[in-house]
Amino acid sequence: MTNPIHIIGGGLAGSEAAWQVASAGVPVILHEMRPVASTDAHKTDGLAELVCSNSFRSDDAEYNAVGLLHEEMRRAGSLILAAADRQKVPAGSALAVDRDAFSADVTQVLTSHPLIEIRRVEVTGLPPAEWGTTILATGPLTAPALAEAIKAETGEESLAFFDAIAPIVYRDSIDFSICWMQSRYDKEGPGGGVADYINCPLNKDEYHDFIQALIDGEKTDFKEWEKNTPYFEGCLPIEVMAARGVETLRYGPMKGVGLDDPRTGRWPYAVVQLRQDNALGTLYNMVGFQTKLKHAAQVEIFRRIPGLEKAEFARLGGLHRNMFLNSPRLLDATLRLKSRPAIRFAGQVTGCEGYVESAAVGLMAGRFALADRAGMEPIPPPVTTAMGALLAHITGGAAAASFQPMNVNFGLFPVPEGKLPKGRDRKRVYTARALADLNGWLGADRAAAE
Ligand SMILES: Cc1cc2nc3c(=O)[nH]c(=O)nc-3n(C[C@H](O)[C@H](O)[C@H](O)COP(=O)(O)OP(=O)(O)OC[C@H]3O[C@@H](n4cnc5c(N)ncnc54)[C@H](O)[C@@H]3O)c2cc1C
């Protein structure tokens, strides 16, 4: 019999990867530690347990990037999407599921598959060489012993254990009649640029109103176990800094020194800076703006910043315990650990963010592992597809120095050539191109597997 492909972690990514591999006729050994050991968020021993919300977000494949990702996954024969479709509950244009029925469905499909063996065991170290190609999909709450082993292999700096996310803004929603590009004191950056930041100026009254809004804004509660996780002093939530004193932010991330507002020729009283977040230059993150404000409060408060009145957010800020790799630095284009290519990572641990994204990366990892096994070079999906755009971002498109988990969004896609329609219709150009290109990839991928 063919040697099995080992997969560690039976969450969203590991379950999808197992299905993709077994569906191609290759045996799988899936190692899942629950119920022998558990995480702080999981409550059951079911595979693909949803730890928080029961939503897979928008199911609109024409106008929404995550809806497009759903459709691409369906076309690629995804188990996670098929089970979600079978177990869905009414949720308007979103795809939401009965979480218990969903997990039971995935568990039943995988346990009854003749080519899948499920071992309920905690893996405490990196996979032994004799396992060959292995997919590691142990998620943001990877058990401590394995997390230590990964840290030893990749280096201390490569694993972030506390996820402090700052919001990301679409560049084309920023008002450049107010904002300008400049690096502080025109200092040259590593790429040679002296105008790497977008600067949004605030006068004294605007700054004081903004600080008060941060202090008053509604915050997300900490879960009991999260209370014990300390903040890193270097990435305090913005509202915690605001509460320490009215001047704290003006001497921290909001300091205006060294920046010349072209409208006044002077340094602004305070400033909000945004830094490029992807190679395409379509996304900018708000520097130092990690936050635990509720999402609605973030939109309301951050749109008070001059120049961001019409800001559209590719991702809002958040804070929870998380473990993810610095994938742009550590992984190759098909998710293999550069220092040990037999190990391929999948799911949230690669720095994608969200149930659907994690499952999508699991889907790709499963297919790539099959190509490896067949002695072929795995082919990533085109960057014009939602899967390919997400993969390209986490494995190289994102800036390694400021890498943070990322949801799929249209800012990750290359801008289509030619004149584009405005508004909603623009998105249809992206989604039609994605599905056409995906079909080509699925055909090539299938041919390679045969
Ligand atoms: C608290 C929290 C809330 C979240 N809420 C949401 C949300 O509402 N919506 C959303 O879209 N995303 C959410 N996410 C983000 C993310 O989408 C989920 O964490 C998602 O489950 C990630 O999928 P995964 O397959 O990478 O990891 P998981 O689904 O966590 O699967 C990893 C699996 O590996 C197992 N495992 C871990 N270590 C070992 C080991 N050493 N040996 C064997 N097995 C092991 C775990 O038991 C688990 O089953 C949340 C994350 C966290 C931490």
Short mmCIF file of C-alpha atoms and ligand atoms in Angstrom, two decimals:
data_model
loop_
_atom_site.label_atom_id
_atom_site.label_comp_id
_atom_site.label_asym_id
_atom_site.label_seq_id
_atom_site.Cartn_x
_atom_site.Cartn_y
_atom_site.Cartn_z
CA MET A 1 0.00 0.00 0.00
CA THR A 2 1.12 3.62 -0.65
CA ASN A 3 2.71 5.28 2.37
CA PRO A 4 0.22 7.52 4.18
CA ILE A 5 0.49 11.30 4.38
CA HIS A 6 0.50 12.40 8.02
CA ILE A 7 -1.56 15.41 9.04
CA ILE A 8 -1.31 16.90 12.53
CA GLY A 9 -4.43 18.72 13.78
CA GLY A 10 -8.03 17.88 12.90
CA GLY A 11 -9.41 21.42 12.84
CA LEU A 12 -10.69 23.32 9.82
CA ALA A 13 -7.43 23.09 7.87
CA GLY A 14 -6.36 19.56 8.85
CA SER A 15 -9.81 18.09 8.15
CA GLU A 16 -9.92 19.70 4.70
CA ALA A 17 -6.38 18.60 3.89
CA ALA A 18 -7.17 15.01 4.94
CA TRP A 19 -10.23 14.99 2.70
CA GLN A 20 -8.33 16.34 -0.31
CA VAL A 21 -5.58 13.75 0.07
CA ALA A 22 -7.86 10.77 0.69
CA SER A 23 -10.20 11.80 -2.14
CA ALA A 24 -7.24 11.44 -4.51
CA GLY A 25 -6.75 7.86 -3.34
CA VAL A 26 -3.78 8.43 -1.00
CA PRO A 27 -4.04 7.17 2.61
CA VAL A 28 -3.96 9.65 5.50
CA ILE A 29 -3.10 9.40 9.18
CA LEU A 30 -4.75 12.32 10.96
CA HIS A 31 -3.37 13.07 14.45
CA GLU A 32 -5.81 15.01 16.63
CA MET A 33 -5.10 15.52 20.33
CA ARG A 34 -8.65 16.07 21.54
CA PRO A 35 -10.05 14.59 23.78
CA VAL A 36 -6.70 13.33 25.18
CA ALA A 37 -5.63 16.97 25.55
CA SER A 38 -7.50 20.14 24.62
CA THR A 39 -7.03 23.87 24.01
CA ASP A 40 -8.41 26.83 25.95
CA ALA A 41 -11.09 27.43 23.33
CA HIS A 42 -12.24 24.01 22.08
CA LYS A 43 -15.07 22.34 23.99
CA THR A 44 -15.67 19.02 22.19
CA ASP A 45 -13.74 16.14 20.65
CA GLY A 46 -15.30 16.78 17.21
CA LEU A 47 -13.21 17.45 14.14
CA ALA A 48 -13.49 20.94 12.61
CA GLU A 49 -14.96 22.41 15.78
CA LEU A 50 -15.84 26.10 15.40
CA VAL A 51 -14.44 27.79 18.50
CA CYS A 52 -16.37 31.05 18.35
CA SER A 53 -18.86 32.35 15.79
CA ASN A 54 -20.90 29.91 13.67
CA SER A 55 -20.52 32.01 10.53
CA PHE A 56 -18.46 31.46 7.40
CA ARG A 57 -19.31 35.08 6.49
CA SER A 58 -20.69 36.27 3.14
CA ASP A 59 -21.71 33.65 0.59
CA ASP A 60 -21.87 36.20 -2.22
CA ALA A 61 -19.40 34.95 -4.84
CA GLU A 62 -19.94 37.89 -7.19
CA TYR A 63 -19.25 40.84 -4.96
CA ASN A 64 -17.48 39.54 -1.87
CA ALA A 65 -13.97 38.09 -1.54
CA VAL A 66 -14.86 35.50 1.10
CA GLY A 67 -17.96 34.51 -0.90
CA LEU A 68 -15.65 34.02 -3.87
CA LEU A 69 -13.38 31.86 -1.72
CA HIS A 70 -16.42 29.69 -0.84
CA GLU A 71 -17.19 29.20 -4.51
CA GLU A 72 -13.60 28.36 -5.39
CA MET A 73 -13.49 25.80 -2.58
CA ARG A 74 -16.77 24.25 -3.72
CA ARG A 75 -15.32 23.87 -7.20
CA ALA A 76 -12.24 22.24 -5.71
CA GLY A 77 -14.42 19.65 -3.94
CA SER A 78 -14.04 21.05 -0.42
CA LEU A 79 -15.39 18.94 2.45
CA ILE A 80 -15.66 21.97 4.76
CA LEU A 81 -17.86 23.84 2.28
CA ALA A 82 -19.94 20.75 1.46
CA ALA A 83 -20.58 20.10 5.17
CA ALA A 84 -21.37 23.80 5.72
CA ASP A 85 -23.87 23.73 2.84
CA ARG A 86 -25.48 20.62 4.29
CA GLN A 87 -25.69 22.04 7.82
CA LYS A 88 -26.46 25.67 7.10
CA VAL A 89 -28.90 27.74 9.12
CA PRO A 90 -30.73 30.88 7.90
CA ALA A 91 -28.35 33.87 7.96
CA GLY A 92 -29.33 36.18 5.10
CA SER A 93 -26.56 36.40 2.54
CA ALA A 94 -24.06 34.81 4.95
CA LEU A 95 -23.23 31.12 5.22
CA ALA A 96 -23.77 30.13 8.85
CA VAL A 97 -24.02 26.61 10.25
CA ASP A 98 -25.33 24.61 13.15
CA ARG A 99 -21.91 24.21 14.73
CA ASP A 100 -22.54 20.80 16.34
CA ALA A 101 -24.16 19.34 13.25
CA PHE A 102 -21.36 20.77 11.11
CA SER A 103 -18.59 19.26 13.23
CA ALA A 104 -20.48 15.93 13.47
CA ASP A 105 -20.85 15.90 9.68
CA VAL A 106 -17.11 16.45 9.06
CA THR A 107 -16.23 13.89 11.76
CA GLN A 108 -18.55 11.30 10.27
CA VAL A 109 -17.23 11.76 6.72
CA LEU A 110 -13.60 11.48 7.79
CA THR A 111 -13.99 8.63 10.28
CA SER A 112 -15.92 6.53 7.79
CA HIS A 113 -13.44 7.11 4.94
CA PRO A 114 -11.59 3.85 4.23
CA LEU A 115 -8.29 5.65 3.54
CA ILE A 116 -8.27 7.81 6.69
CA GLU A 117 -7.02 6.65 10.07
CA ILE A 118 -7.62 9.04 12.95
CA ARG A 119 -5.23 8.84 15.91
CA ARG A 120 -6.29 10.65 19.03
CA VAL A 121 -2.86 11.65 20.27
CA GLU A 122 -0.96 14.82 21.13
CA VAL A 123 2.08 15.24 18.89
CA THR A 124 4.80 16.70 21.09
CA GLY A 125 7.64 17.30 18.64
CA LEU A 126 8.35 17.89 14.97
CA PRO A 127 7.37 14.93 12.80
CA PRO A 128 10.03 12.22 12.47
CA ALA A 129 11.79 11.95 9.09
CA GLU A 130 10.19 8.56 8.39
CA TRP A 131 6.75 10.19 8.17
CA GLY A 132 7.86 11.89 4.95
CA THR A 133 5.61 14.67 3.68
CA THR A 134 3.64 15.92 6.69
CA ILE A 135 1.07 18.68 7.04
CA LEU A 136 1.12 20.59 10.31
CA ALA A 137 -2.27 22.22 10.94
CA THR A 138 -2.42 22.67 14.70
CA GLY A 139 -3.97 26.12 14.67
CA PRO A 140 -3.60 29.30 16.71
CA LEU A 141 -3.76 27.30 19.95
CA THR A 142 -1.10 24.71 19.08
CA ALA A 143 -0.29 22.63 22.17
CA PRO A 144 2.73 23.98 24.10
CA ALA A 145 5.24 21.14 23.54
CA LEU A 146 4.82 21.23 19.76
CA ALA A 147 4.85 25.04 19.79
CA GLU A 148 8.21 24.90 21.59
CA ALA A 149 9.58 22.46 19.01
CA ILE A 150 8.48 24.74 16.16
CA LYS A 151 10.03 27.70 17.94
CA ALA A 152 13.33 25.82 18.31
CA GLU A 153 13.34 25.06 14.57
CA THR A 154 12.28 28.47 13.29
CA GLY A 155 13.85 30.83 15.84
CA GLU A 156 12.36 32.73 18.76
CA GLU A 157 11.35 35.75 16.71
CA SER A 158 9.36 33.74 14.23
CA LEU A 159 6.36 32.87 16.37
CA ALA A 160 3.96 35.46 17.69
CA PHE A 161 2.05 34.22 20.69
CA PHE A 162 -0.12 37.25 21.15
CA ASP A 163 -2.05 38.47 18.24
CA ALA A 164 -2.45 42.22 18.30
CA ILE A 165 -4.01 43.22 15.04
CA ALA A 166 -4.14 46.77 13.73
CA PRO A 167 -6.80 47.73 11.18
CA ILE A 168 -5.96 47.67 7.47
CA VAL A 169 -7.35 50.28 5.10
CA TYR A 170 -7.79 50.17 1.33
CA ARG A 171 -5.46 52.82 -0.07
CA ASP A 172 -7.98 54.01 -2.63
CA SER A 173 -10.43 54.95 0.15
CA ILE A 174 -7.97 57.46 1.72
CA ASP A 175 -8.40 61.19 1.01
CA PHE A 176 -5.09 62.46 -0.37
CA SER A 177 -6.27 66.06 -0.41
CA ILE A 178 -5.68 65.85 3.38
CA CYS A 179 -3.09 63.06 3.77
CA TRP A 180 0.39 62.92 2.28
CA MET A 181 3.20 60.42 1.83
CA GLN A 182 6.39 61.02 3.82
CA SER A 183 8.72 59.12 6.14
CA ARG A 184 9.58 60.85 9.41
CA TYR A 185 12.46 63.32 8.81
CA ASP A 186 12.51 61.95 5.23
CA LYS A 187 14.58 59.11 6.60
CA GLU A 188 15.45 56.51 4.01
CA GLY A 189 13.82 53.11 4.58
CA PRO A 190 15.31 49.68 3.81
CA GLY A 191 13.78 49.81 0.32
CA GLY A 192 15.41 53.21 -0.35
CA GLY A 193 12.14 55.20 -0.14
CA VAL A 194 11.85 58.45 1.84
CA ALA A 195 8.06 58.67 1.57
CA ASP A 196 6.90 55.27 2.77
CA TYR A 197 4.10 56.35 5.11
CA ILE A 198 0.69 57.86 4.59
CA ASN A 199 0.22 60.62 7.19
CA CYS A 200 -3.15 61.81 8.50
CA PRO A 201 -2.77 65.09 10.46
CA LEU A 202 -4.80 66.02 13.57
CA ASN A 203 -4.95 69.48 15.17
CA LYS A 204 -5.15 69.93 18.93
CA ASP A 205 -8.95 69.79 19.21
CA GLU A 206 -9.21 66.84 16.84
CA TYR A 207 -6.55 64.99 18.84
CA HIS A 208 -8.24 65.57 22.20
CA ASP A 209 -11.66 64.53 20.85
CA PHE A 210 -10.06 61.44 19.35
CA ILE A 211 -8.40 60.41 22.65
CA GLN A 212 -11.72 60.81 24.47
CA ALA A 213 -13.50 58.71 21.84
CA LEU A 214 -10.92 55.94 22.31
CA ILE A 215 -11.43 55.98 26.07
CA ASP A 216 -15.24 55.97 25.77
CA GLY A 217 -15.44 53.45 22.90
CA GLU A 218 -17.01 50.07 23.54
CA LYS A 219 -14.40 47.33 24.13
CA THR A 220 -14.53 43.57 23.62
CA ASP A 221 -14.39 41.60 26.88
CA PHE A 222 -11.49 39.33 27.60
CA LYS A 223 -12.28 35.63 27.91
CA GLU A 224 -11.35 34.28 31.36
CA TRP A 225 -8.21 32.50 30.09
CA GLU A 226 -7.09 35.45 28.05
CA LYS A 227 -6.89 37.61 31.18
CA ASN A 228 -3.69 35.80 32.12
CA THR A 229 -2.00 36.57 28.81
CA PRO A 230 0.10 39.68 29.28
CA TYR A 231 0.26 42.46 26.73
CA PHE A 232 3.62 43.00 25.18
CA GLU A 233 4.59 46.55 26.16
CA GLY A 234 5.56 47.10 22.52
CA CYS A 235 2.06 46.45 21.22
CA LEU A 236 -0.34 47.85 23.77
CA PRO A 237 -3.88 48.38 22.48
CA ILE A 238 -4.38 51.99 21.42
CA GLU A 239 -7.21 52.53 23.92
CA VAL A 240 -5.01 51.26 26.79
CA MET A 241 -2.36 53.81 25.81
CA ALA A 242 -5.00 56.56 25.58
CA ALA A 243 -6.21 55.73 29.10
CA ARG A 244 -2.66 56.10 30.49
CA GLY A 245 -2.71 59.84 29.85
CA VAL A 246 -3.83 62.31 27.22
CA GLU A 247 -0.26 62.86 25.93
CA THR A 248 0.78 59.18 25.82
CA LEU A 249 -0.15 58.64 22.18
CA ARG A 250 1.30 62.00 21.14
CA TYR A 251 4.65 60.76 22.44
CA GLY A 252 4.07 57.32 20.93
CA PRO A 253 2.59 56.21 17.61
CA MET A 254 0.76 59.51 17.04
CA LYS A 255 3.76 61.86 17.34
CA GLY A 256 3.81 64.51 14.63
CA VAL A 257 7.53 65.40 14.69
CA GLY A 258 9.55 65.27 11.50
CA LEU A 259 6.49 65.34 9.24
CA ASP A 260 5.72 68.39 7.12
CA ASP A 261 2.04 68.86 6.37
CA PRO A 262 2.07 70.25 2.79
CA ARG A 263 -1.05 72.30 3.53
CA THR A 264 0.59 74.23 6.42
CA GLY A 265 4.30 73.63 5.93
CA ARG A 266 4.46 72.67 9.63
CA TRP A 267 4.56 69.54 11.76
CA PRO A 268 1.03 68.52 12.74
CA TYR A 269 -0.04 68.46 16.41
CA ALA A 270 -0.51 64.71 16.09
CA VAL A 271 -0.58 62.22 13.25
CA VAL A 272 -1.88 58.79 12.34
CA GLN A 273 0.53 56.92 10.09
CA LEU A 274 -0.28 54.08 7.73
CA ARG A 275 2.32 51.72 6.32
CA GLN A 276 2.12 49.63 3.17
CA ASP A 277 0.96 46.12 4.02
CA ASN A 278 1.20 44.21 0.75
CA ALA A 279 3.51 44.14 -2.23
CA LEU A 280 0.75 45.40 -4.51
CA GLY A 281 0.46 48.61 -2.46
CA THR A 282 -3.32 48.39 -2.25
CA LEU A 283 -3.49 47.90 1.53
CA TYR A 284 -2.13 50.08 4.33
CA ASN A 285 -2.10 49.24 8.03
CA MET A 286 -2.60 51.80 10.77
CA VAL A 287 0.73 51.85 12.59
CA GLY A 288 0.46 51.12 16.32
CA PHE A 289 -3.33 50.89 16.17
CA GLN A 290 -3.84 47.39 17.56
CA THR A 291 -7.10 47.53 19.48
CA LYS A 292 -9.75 45.69 21.44
CA LEU A 293 -12.47 48.18 20.55
CA LYS A 294 -15.60 46.54 19.16
CA HIS A 295 -15.67 46.54 15.38
CA ALA A 296 -18.54 49.05 15.06
CA ALA A 297 -16.73 51.42 17.45
CA GLN A 298 -13.52 51.11 15.42
CA VAL A 299 -15.24 52.12 12.18
CA GLU A 300 -16.99 55.03 13.86
CA ILE A 301 -13.91 56.35 15.71
CA PHE A 302 -11.29 55.78 13.01
CA ARG A 303 -13.42 57.57 10.40
CA ARG A 304 -13.06 60.69 12.58
CA ILE A 305 -9.38 60.81 11.60
CA PRO A 306 -8.83 63.54 8.97
CA GLY A 307 -8.37 61.85 5.60
CA LEU A 308 -10.01 58.61 6.73
CA GLU A 309 -13.61 59.89 6.74
CA LYS A 310 -14.47 57.47 3.93
CA ALA A 311 -11.98 54.76 4.85
CA GLU A 312 -12.92 51.22 3.89
CA PHE A 313 -11.35 48.58 6.08
CA ALA A 314 -9.94 45.34 4.65
CA ARG A 315 -9.61 44.13 8.23
CA LEU A 316 -10.43 45.62 11.61
CA GLY A 317 -8.25 45.42 14.70
CA GLY A 318 -8.45 42.68 17.32
CA LEU A 319 -6.55 41.03 20.10
CA HIS A 320 -6.51 37.40 21.15
CA ARG A 321 -3.99 34.74 21.93
CA ASN A 322 -2.66 33.32 18.74
CA MET A 323 0.30 31.54 17.36
CA PHE A 324 1.34 32.06 13.78
CA LEU A 325 4.53 31.76 11.79
CA ASN A 326 6.31 34.55 10.02
CA SER A 327 5.30 32.74 6.84
CA PRO A 328 6.62 35.28 4.31
CA ARG A 329 10.08 34.53 5.69
CA LEU A 330 9.79 30.87 6.70
CA LEU A 331 7.61 29.17 4.10
CA ASP A 332 8.07 28.64 0.38
CA ALA A 333 5.37 29.38 -2.20
CA THR A 334 3.61 26.06 -1.54
CA LEU A 335 3.72 26.28 2.28
CA ARG A 336 6.81 24.12 2.89
CA LEU A 337 9.10 25.07 5.75
CA LYS A 338 12.22 26.24 3.92
CA SER A 339 14.52 24.74 6.57
CA ARG A 340 12.70 21.36 6.49
CA PRO A 341 10.74 21.00 3.25
CA ALA A 342 9.13 17.71 4.30
CA ILE A 343 6.99 19.78 6.70
CA ARG A 344 4.20 21.81 5.18
CA PHE A 345 2.07 24.14 7.30
CA ALA A 346 -1.65 24.80 6.85
CA GLY A 347 -4.44 26.78 8.51
CA GLN A 348 -4.34 29.74 10.80
CA VAL A 349 -0.80 28.93 11.95
CA THR A 350 0.37 30.14 8.51
CA GLY A 351 -0.98 33.62 9.24
CA CYS A 352 -4.24 33.48 7.39
CA GLU A 353 -7.17 34.58 9.54
CA GLY A 354 -10.60 32.97 9.76
CA TYR A 355 -12.38 29.65 9.45
CA VAL A 356 -12.78 29.79 5.68
CA GLU A 357 -9.26 31.01 5.02
CA SER A 358 -7.84 28.29 7.30
CA ALA A 359 -9.81 25.60 5.48
CA ALA A 360 -8.74 27.04 2.11
CA VAL A 361 -5.08 26.88 3.07
CA GLY A 362 -5.70 23.29 4.25
CA LEU A 363 -7.22 22.51 0.85
CA MET A 364 -4.18 23.87 -0.97
CA ALA A 365 -1.74 22.12 1.41
CA GLY A 366 -3.47 18.78 0.79
CA ARG A 367 -3.19 19.20 -2.97
CA PHE A 368 0.41 20.35 -2.78
CA ALA A 369 1.28 17.32 -0.63
CA LEU A 370 -0.26 15.07 -3.28
CA ALA A 371 1.92 16.66 -5.96
CA ASP A 372 5.02 16.16 -3.78
CA ARG A 373 4.07 12.55 -3.28
CA ALA A 374 3.69 12.09 -7.04
CA GLY A 375 7.18 13.56 -7.54
CA MET A 376 5.78 16.67 -9.25
CA GLU A 377 6.39 20.32 -8.38
CA PRO A 378 3.17 21.65 -6.79
CA ILE A 379 1.49 24.47 -8.72
CA PRO A 380 -0.03 27.30 -6.65
CA PRO A 381 -3.42 28.64 -7.80
CA PRO A 382 -3.13 31.82 -9.91
CA VAL A 383 -2.80 35.03 -7.86
CA THR A 384 -5.97 36.27 -9.55
CA THR A 385 -8.02 33.70 -7.58
CA ALA A 386 -9.02 34.16 -3.95
CA MET A 387 -7.01 31.09 -2.94
CA GLY A 388 -3.98 32.17 -4.92
CA ALA A 389 -4.13 35.79 -3.71
CA LEU A 390 -4.30 34.67 -0.07
CA LEU A 391 -1.49 32.17 -0.55
CA ALA A 392 0.73 34.69 -2.35
CA HIS A 393 0.17 37.19 0.45
CA ILE A 394 1.11 34.88 3.31
CA THR A 395 4.04 33.28 1.55
CA GLY A 396 5.73 36.40 0.25
CA GLY A 397 3.46 39.29 -0.74
CA ALA A 398 3.11 40.54 2.84
CA ALA A 399 5.86 42.54 4.49
CA ALA A 400 7.69 40.05 6.74
CA ALA A 401 8.67 42.70 9.32
CA SER A 402 5.07 43.59 10.16
CA PHE A 403 3.37 40.32 9.24
CA GLN A 404 -0.02 39.82 10.92
CA PRO A 405 -2.85 37.33 10.24
CA MET A 406 -4.92 38.25 7.20
CA ASN A 407 -8.47 37.68 5.96
CA VAL A 408 -9.09 37.28 2.24
CA ASN A 409 -10.04 40.61 0.63
CA PHE A 410 -9.88 42.25 -2.79
CA GLY A 411 -6.82 44.29 -1.82
CA LEU A 412 -4.78 41.08 -2.08
CA PHE A 413 -5.60 40.65 -5.78
CA PRO A 414 -3.62 42.27 -8.59
CA VAL A 415 -5.66 45.10 -10.09
CA PRO A 416 -7.16 43.95 -13.44
CA GLU A 417 -5.78 45.70 -16.50
CA GLY A 418 -7.81 48.16 -18.54
CA LYS A 419 -10.51 50.59 -17.56
CA LEU A 420 -12.51 49.29 -14.61
CA PRO A 421 -16.13 50.04 -13.81
CA LYS A 422 -16.77 51.99 -10.62
CA GLY A 423 -18.41 50.81 -7.38
CA ARG A 424 -19.80 47.33 -6.97
CA ASP A 425 -19.37 46.40 -10.62
CA ARG A 426 -15.63 46.64 -10.20
CA LYS A 427 -15.72 43.62 -7.90
CA ARG A 428 -17.44 41.55 -10.55
CA VAL A 429 -14.43 42.02 -12.78
CA TYR A 430 -12.27 40.47 -10.05
CA THR A 431 -14.62 37.58 -9.32
CA ALA A 432 -15.28 36.66 -12.97
CA ARG A 433 -11.53 36.66 -13.67
CA ALA A 434 -10.91 34.55 -10.53
CA LEU A 435 -13.37 31.81 -11.43
CA ALA A 436 -12.17 31.61 -15.03
CA ASP A 437 -8.55 31.33 -13.89
CA LEU A 438 -9.42 28.84 -11.15
CA ASN A 439 -10.95 26.46 -13.68
CA GLY A 440 -7.66 26.45 -15.58
CA TRP A 441 -5.73 25.67 -12.40
CA LEU A 442 -8.09 22.89 -11.32
CA GLY A 443 -7.69 21.30 -14.75
CA ALA A 444 -3.89 21.49 -14.63
CA ASP A 445 -3.83 20.28 -11.04
CA ARG A 446 -6.00 17.30 -11.88
CA ALA A 447 -3.91 16.42 -14.92
CA ALA A 448 -0.76 16.54 -12.76
CA ALA A 449 -2.30 14.18 -10.20
CA GLU A 450 -3.23 11.60 -12.85
C1 LIG B 1 -10.43 32.22 20.55
C2 LIG B 1 -10.53 32.24 19.06
C3 LIG B 1 -11.71 32.64 18.44
C4 LIG B 1 -11.82 32.65 17.04
N1 LIG B 1 -13.00 33.02 16.47
C5 LIG B 1 -13.14 33.00 15.13
C6 LIG B 1 -14.40 33.31 14.52
O1 LIG B 1 -15.37 33.63 15.21
N2 LIG B 1 -14.50 33.28 13.17
C7 LIG B 1 -13.46 32.94 12.38
O2 LIG B 1 -13.62 32.90 11.15
N3 LIG B 1 -12.25 32.63 12.93
C8 LIG B 1 -12.07 32.66 14.28
N4 LIG B 1 -10.85 32.35 14.85
C9 LIG B 1 -9.68 32.15 13.98
C10 LIG B 1 -9.56 30.80 13.22
O3 LIG B 1 -10.36 30.87 12.11
C11 LIG B 1 -9.87 29.59 14.00
O4 LIG B 1 -8.95 29.50 15.03
C12 LIG B 1 -9.79 28.30 13.12
O5 LIG B 1 -10.31 27.25 13.88
C13 LIG B 1 -8.42 27.98 12.64
O6 LIG B 1 -8.41 26.74 11.94
P1 LIG B 1 -7.16 25.74 12.04
O7 LIG B 1 -7.53 24.49 11.37
O8 LIG B 1 -5.94 26.45 11.62
O9 LIG B 1 -7.01 25.49 13.61
P2 LIG B 1 -8.03 24.72 14.59
O10 LIG B 1 -9.40 24.72 14.03
O11 LIG B 1 -7.80 25.30 15.95
O12 LIG B 1 -7.49 23.23 14.55
C14 LIG B 1 -6.26 22.86 15.11
C15 LIG B 1 -6.43 21.47 15.67
O13 LIG B 1 -5.16 20.97 16.08
C16 LIG B 1 -5.29 20.30 17.31
N5 LIG B 1 -3.96 20.33 17.94
C17 LIG B 1 -3.28 21.38 18.46
N6 LIG B 1 -2.06 21.03 18.88
C18 LIG B 1 -1.95 19.68 18.62
C19 LIG B 1 -0.93 18.73 18.83
N7 LIG B 1 0.25 19.06 19.38
N8 LIG B 1 -1.14 17.44 18.46
C20 LIG B 1 -2.33 17.07 17.89
N9 LIG B 1 -3.34 17.94 17.68
C21 LIG B 1 -3.15 19.24 18.03
C22 LIG B 1 -6.38 21.08 18.03
O14 LIG B 1 -7.00 20.29 19.03
C23 LIG B 1 -7.32 21.43 16.90
O15 LIG B 1 -8.31 20.46 16.69
C24 LIG B 1 -10.71 32.31 16.24
C25 LIG B 1 -9.52 31.91 16.87
C26 LIG B 1 -9.43 31.87 18.25
C27 LIG B 1 -8.14 31.42 18.89
#
